[in-house]
Coordinates of N, CA and C in Angstrom, one line a residue:
X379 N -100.2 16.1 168.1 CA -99.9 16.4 166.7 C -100.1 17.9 166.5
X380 N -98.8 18.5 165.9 CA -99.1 20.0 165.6 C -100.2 20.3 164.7
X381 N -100.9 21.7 164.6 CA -102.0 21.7 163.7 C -101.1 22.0 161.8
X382 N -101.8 21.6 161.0 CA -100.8 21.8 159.7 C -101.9 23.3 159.1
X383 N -100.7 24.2 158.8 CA -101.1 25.3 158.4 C -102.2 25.5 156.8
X384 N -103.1 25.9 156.4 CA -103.8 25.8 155.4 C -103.9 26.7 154.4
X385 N -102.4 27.8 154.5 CA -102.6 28.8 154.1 C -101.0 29.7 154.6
X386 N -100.5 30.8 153.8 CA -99.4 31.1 154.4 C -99.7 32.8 153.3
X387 N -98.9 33.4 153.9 CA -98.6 35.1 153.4 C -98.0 35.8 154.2
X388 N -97.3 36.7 153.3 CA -96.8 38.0 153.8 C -97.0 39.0 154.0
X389 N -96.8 40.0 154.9 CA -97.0 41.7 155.3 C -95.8 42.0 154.6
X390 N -95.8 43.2 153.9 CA -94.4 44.3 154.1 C -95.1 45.4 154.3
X391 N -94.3 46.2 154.8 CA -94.0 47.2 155.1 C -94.0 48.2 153.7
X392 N -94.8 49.0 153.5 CA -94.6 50.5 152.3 C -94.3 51.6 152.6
X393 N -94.0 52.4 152.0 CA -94.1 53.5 152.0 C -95.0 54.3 151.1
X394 N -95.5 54.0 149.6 CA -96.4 54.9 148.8 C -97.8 53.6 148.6
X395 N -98.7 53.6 148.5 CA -100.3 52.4 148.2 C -99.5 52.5 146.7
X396 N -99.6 53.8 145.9 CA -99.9 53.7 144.7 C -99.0 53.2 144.2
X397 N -97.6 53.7 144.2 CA -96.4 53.6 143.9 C -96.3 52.2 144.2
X398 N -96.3 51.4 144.9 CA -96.5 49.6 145.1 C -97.3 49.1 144.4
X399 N -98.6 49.9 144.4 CA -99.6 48.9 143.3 C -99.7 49.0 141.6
X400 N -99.1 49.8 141.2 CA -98.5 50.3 140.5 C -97.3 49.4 139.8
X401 N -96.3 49.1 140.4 CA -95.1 48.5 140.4 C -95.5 47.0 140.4
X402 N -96.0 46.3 141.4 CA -96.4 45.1 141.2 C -97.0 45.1 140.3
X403 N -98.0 45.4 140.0 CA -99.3 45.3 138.8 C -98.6 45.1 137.5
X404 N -97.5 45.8 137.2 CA -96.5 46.0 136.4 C -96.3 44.4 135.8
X405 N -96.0 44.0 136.8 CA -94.9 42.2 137.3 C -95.9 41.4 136.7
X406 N -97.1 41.9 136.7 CA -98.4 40.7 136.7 C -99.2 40.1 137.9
X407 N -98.7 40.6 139.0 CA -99.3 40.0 140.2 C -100.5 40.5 140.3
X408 N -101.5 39.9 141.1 CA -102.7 39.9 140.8 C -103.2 40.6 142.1
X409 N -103.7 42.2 141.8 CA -104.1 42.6 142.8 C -105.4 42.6 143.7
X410 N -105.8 41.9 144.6 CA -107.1 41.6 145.2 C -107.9 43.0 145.8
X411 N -108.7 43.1 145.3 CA -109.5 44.1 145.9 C -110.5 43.8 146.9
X412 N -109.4 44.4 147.8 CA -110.3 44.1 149.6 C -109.7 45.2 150.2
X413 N -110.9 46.0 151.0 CA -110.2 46.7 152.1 C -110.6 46.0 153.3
X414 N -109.8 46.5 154.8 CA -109.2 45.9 155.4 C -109.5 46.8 156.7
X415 N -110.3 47.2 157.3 CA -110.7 48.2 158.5 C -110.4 49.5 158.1
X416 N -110.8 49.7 157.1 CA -111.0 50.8 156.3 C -109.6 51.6 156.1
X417 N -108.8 51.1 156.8 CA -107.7 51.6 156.2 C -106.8 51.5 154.7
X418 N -106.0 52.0 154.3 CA -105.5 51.7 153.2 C -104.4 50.8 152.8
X419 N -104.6 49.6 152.3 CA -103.8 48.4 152.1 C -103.6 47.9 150.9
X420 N -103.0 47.2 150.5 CA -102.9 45.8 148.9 C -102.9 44.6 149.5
X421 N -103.8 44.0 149.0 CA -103.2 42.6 149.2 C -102.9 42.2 147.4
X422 N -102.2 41.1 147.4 CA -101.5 40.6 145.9 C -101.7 39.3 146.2
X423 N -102.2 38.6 145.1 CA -101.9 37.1 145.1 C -100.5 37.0 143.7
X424 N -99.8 36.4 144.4 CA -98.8 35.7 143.0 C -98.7 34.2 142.9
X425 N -98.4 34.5 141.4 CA -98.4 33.1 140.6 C -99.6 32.3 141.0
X426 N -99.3 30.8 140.3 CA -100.5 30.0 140.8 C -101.0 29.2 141.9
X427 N -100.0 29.8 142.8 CA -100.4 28.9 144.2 C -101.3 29.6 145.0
X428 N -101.2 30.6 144.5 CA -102.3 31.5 145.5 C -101.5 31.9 147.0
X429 N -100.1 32.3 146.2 CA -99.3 32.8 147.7 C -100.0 34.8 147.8
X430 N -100.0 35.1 149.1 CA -100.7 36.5 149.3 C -99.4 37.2 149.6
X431 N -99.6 38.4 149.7 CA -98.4 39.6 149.8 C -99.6 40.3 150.3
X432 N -99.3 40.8 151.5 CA -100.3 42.3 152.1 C -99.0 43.5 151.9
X433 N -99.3 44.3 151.4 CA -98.5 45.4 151.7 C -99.1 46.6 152.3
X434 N -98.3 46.8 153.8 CA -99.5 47.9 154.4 C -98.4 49.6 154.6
X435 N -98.9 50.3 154.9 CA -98.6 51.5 155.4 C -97.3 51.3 156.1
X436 N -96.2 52.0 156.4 CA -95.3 51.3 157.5 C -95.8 51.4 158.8
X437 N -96.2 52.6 158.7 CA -97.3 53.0 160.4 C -97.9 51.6 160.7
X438 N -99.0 51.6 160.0 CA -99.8 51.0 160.7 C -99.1 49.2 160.5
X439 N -98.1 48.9 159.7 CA -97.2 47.5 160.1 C -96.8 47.6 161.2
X440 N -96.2 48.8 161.8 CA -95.5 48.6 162.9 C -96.2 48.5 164.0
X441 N -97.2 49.2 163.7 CA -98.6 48.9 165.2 C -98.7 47.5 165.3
X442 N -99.1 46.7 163.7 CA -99.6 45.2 164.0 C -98.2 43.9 164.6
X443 N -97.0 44.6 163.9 CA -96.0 43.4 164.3 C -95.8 44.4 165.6
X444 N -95.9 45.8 166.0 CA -95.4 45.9 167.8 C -93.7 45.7 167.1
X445 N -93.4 46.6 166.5 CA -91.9 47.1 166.6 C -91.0 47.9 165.0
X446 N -90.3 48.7 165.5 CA -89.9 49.5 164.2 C -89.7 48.3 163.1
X447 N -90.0 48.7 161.9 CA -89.5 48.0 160.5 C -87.9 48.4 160.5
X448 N -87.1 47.7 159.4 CA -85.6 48.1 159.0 C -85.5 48.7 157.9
X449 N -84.7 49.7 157.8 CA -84.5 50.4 156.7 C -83.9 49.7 155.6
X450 N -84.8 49.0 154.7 CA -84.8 47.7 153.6 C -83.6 48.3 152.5
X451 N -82.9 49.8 152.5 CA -82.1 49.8 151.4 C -80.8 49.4 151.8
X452 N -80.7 49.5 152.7 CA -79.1 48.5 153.2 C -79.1 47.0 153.8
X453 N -80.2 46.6 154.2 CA -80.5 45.1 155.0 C -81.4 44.6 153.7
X454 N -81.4 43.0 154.4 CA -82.3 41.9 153.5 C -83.3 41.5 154.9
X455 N -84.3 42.1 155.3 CA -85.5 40.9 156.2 C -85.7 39.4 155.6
X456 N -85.9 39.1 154.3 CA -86.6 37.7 153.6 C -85.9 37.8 151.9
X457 N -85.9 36.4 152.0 CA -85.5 36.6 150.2 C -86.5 35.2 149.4
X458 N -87.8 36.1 148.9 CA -88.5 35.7 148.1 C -88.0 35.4 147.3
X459 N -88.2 34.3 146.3 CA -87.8 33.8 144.9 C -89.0 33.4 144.0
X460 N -89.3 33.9 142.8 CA -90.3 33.7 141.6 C -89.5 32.8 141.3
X461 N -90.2 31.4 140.9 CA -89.0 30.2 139.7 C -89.9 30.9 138.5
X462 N -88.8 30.6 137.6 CA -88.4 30.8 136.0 C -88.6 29.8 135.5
X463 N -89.3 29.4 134.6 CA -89.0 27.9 134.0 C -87.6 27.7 133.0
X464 N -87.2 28.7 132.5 CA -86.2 28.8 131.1 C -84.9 30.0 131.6
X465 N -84.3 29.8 131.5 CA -82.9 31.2 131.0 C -84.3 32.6 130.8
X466 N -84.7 32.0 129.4 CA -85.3 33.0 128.7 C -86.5 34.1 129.7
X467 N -87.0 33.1 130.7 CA -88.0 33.5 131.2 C -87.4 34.6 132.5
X468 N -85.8 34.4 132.6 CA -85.4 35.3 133.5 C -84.9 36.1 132.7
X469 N -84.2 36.3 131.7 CA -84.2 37.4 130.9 C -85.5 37.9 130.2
X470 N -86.8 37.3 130.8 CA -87.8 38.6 130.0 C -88.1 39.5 131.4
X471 N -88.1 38.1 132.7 CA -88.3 39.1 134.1 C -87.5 40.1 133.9
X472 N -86.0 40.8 134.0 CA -85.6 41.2 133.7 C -85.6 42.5 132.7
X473 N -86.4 42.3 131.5 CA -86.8 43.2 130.6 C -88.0 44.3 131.0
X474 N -88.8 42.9 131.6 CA -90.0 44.3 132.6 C -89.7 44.5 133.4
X475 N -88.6 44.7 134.6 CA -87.8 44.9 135.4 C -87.3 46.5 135.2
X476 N -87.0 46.4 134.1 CA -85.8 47.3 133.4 C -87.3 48.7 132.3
X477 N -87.7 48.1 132.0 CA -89.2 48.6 131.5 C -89.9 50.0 132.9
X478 N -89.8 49.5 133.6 CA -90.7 50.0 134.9 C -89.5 50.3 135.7
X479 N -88.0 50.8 135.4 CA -87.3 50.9 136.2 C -86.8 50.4 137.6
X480 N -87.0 49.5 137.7 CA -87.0 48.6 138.9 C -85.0 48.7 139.4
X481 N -85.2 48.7 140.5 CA -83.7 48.4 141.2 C -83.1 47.1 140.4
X482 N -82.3 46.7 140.1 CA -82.0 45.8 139.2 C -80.7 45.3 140.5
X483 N -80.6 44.1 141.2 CA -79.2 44.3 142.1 C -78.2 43.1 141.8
X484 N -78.9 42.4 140.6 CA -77.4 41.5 140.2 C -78.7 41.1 138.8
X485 N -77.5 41.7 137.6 CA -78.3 40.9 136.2 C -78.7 39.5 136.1
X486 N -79.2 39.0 135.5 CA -79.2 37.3 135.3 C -77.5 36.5 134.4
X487 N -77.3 35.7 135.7 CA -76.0 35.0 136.1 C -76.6 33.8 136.0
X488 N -75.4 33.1 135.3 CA -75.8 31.4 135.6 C -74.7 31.4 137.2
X489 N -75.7 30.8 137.9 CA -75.2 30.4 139.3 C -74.4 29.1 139.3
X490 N -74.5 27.9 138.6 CA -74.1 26.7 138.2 C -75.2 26.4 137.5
X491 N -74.0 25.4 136.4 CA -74.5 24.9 135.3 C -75.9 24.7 135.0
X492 N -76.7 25.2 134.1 CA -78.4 25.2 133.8 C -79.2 25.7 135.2
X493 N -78.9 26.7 136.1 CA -79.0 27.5 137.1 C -79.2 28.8 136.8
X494 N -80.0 29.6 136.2 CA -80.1 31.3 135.9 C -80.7 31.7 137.5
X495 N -80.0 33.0 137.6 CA -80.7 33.7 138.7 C -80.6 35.2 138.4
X496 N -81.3 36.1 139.1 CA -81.1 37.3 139.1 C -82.1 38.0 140.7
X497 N -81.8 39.1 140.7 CA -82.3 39.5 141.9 C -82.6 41.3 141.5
X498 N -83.9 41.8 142.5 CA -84.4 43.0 142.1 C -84.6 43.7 143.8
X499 N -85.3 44.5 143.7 CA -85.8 45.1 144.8 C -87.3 45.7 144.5
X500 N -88.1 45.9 145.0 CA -89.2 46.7 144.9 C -89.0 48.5 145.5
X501 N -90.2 49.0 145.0 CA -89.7 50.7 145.8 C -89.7 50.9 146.9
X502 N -89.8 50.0 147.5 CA -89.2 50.0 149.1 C -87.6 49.3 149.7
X503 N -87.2 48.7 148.6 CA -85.7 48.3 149.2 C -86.0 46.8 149.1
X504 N -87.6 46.0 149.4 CA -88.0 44.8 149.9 C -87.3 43.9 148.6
X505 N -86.2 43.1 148.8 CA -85.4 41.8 147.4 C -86.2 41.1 147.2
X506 N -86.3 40.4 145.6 CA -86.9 39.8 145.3 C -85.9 39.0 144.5
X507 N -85.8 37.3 144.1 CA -85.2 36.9 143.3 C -85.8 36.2 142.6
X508 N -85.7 35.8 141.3 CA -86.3 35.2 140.1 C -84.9 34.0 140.1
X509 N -85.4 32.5 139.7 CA -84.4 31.3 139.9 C -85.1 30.8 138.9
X510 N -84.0 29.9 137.9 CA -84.6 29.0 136.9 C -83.5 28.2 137.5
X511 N -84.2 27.0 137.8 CA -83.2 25.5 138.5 C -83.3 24.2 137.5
X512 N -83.7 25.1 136.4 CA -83.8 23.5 134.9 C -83.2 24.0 133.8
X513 N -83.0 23.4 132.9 CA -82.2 23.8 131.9 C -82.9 24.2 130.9

């Protein structure tokens, strides 16, 4: 039997600490204060599942995954999605989106019927998509 995982999170890749913690913090993500071999890192919990986001240095990402990162403003690596419960809830993401200047890369669209979506970027290029899948 495989072992079942107990726990799951992300690394990306930064380029500014402040400028990321800053920007998330914005969103409401919840930033954990831990350092991490003394170097300079974020980790973020979002929403209520307790999913984690490390966001480190690009340097020192590339040491731990052992290979260059992609230049995130022309490619997609992953496509996160925040669910929305309402329409309304993606047009407020949206509003603080637009508040904090954020990359904005497709407004909120109904994708099919009682479907809202929209999609952003962080100041690194890294996509992010907000989905309401109820009506």
């Amino acid at each position: 039997m495989a072992p079942r995982p107990s726990k799951i999170w992300a690394d990306y890749p930064i380029k500014d600490i402040k400028r990321s913690k800053e920007f998330y913090s914005a969103l409401g993500f919840t930033v954990r204060e831990l350092t991490h071999d003394g170097d300079d890192f974020i980790s973020l919990t979002i929403g209520d599942n307790g999913f984690i986001l490390n966001l480190f240095p690009t340097e020192r990402f590339e040491r731990g995954v052992k290979t260059k990162v992609l230049d995130t403003t022309g490619t997609n690596e992953v496509n996160f999605s925040i669910s929305a419960d309402s329409k309304d809830e993606v047009l407020a993401w949206e509003k603080a989106l637009l508040d904090i200047d954020a990359d904005i890369i497709s407004s909120p669209e109904e994708m099919k019927e009682g479907w809202w979506v929209m999609r952003f970027a962080d100041p690194d290029g890294h996509r992010w998509v907000i989905l309401n899948m109820k009506n």
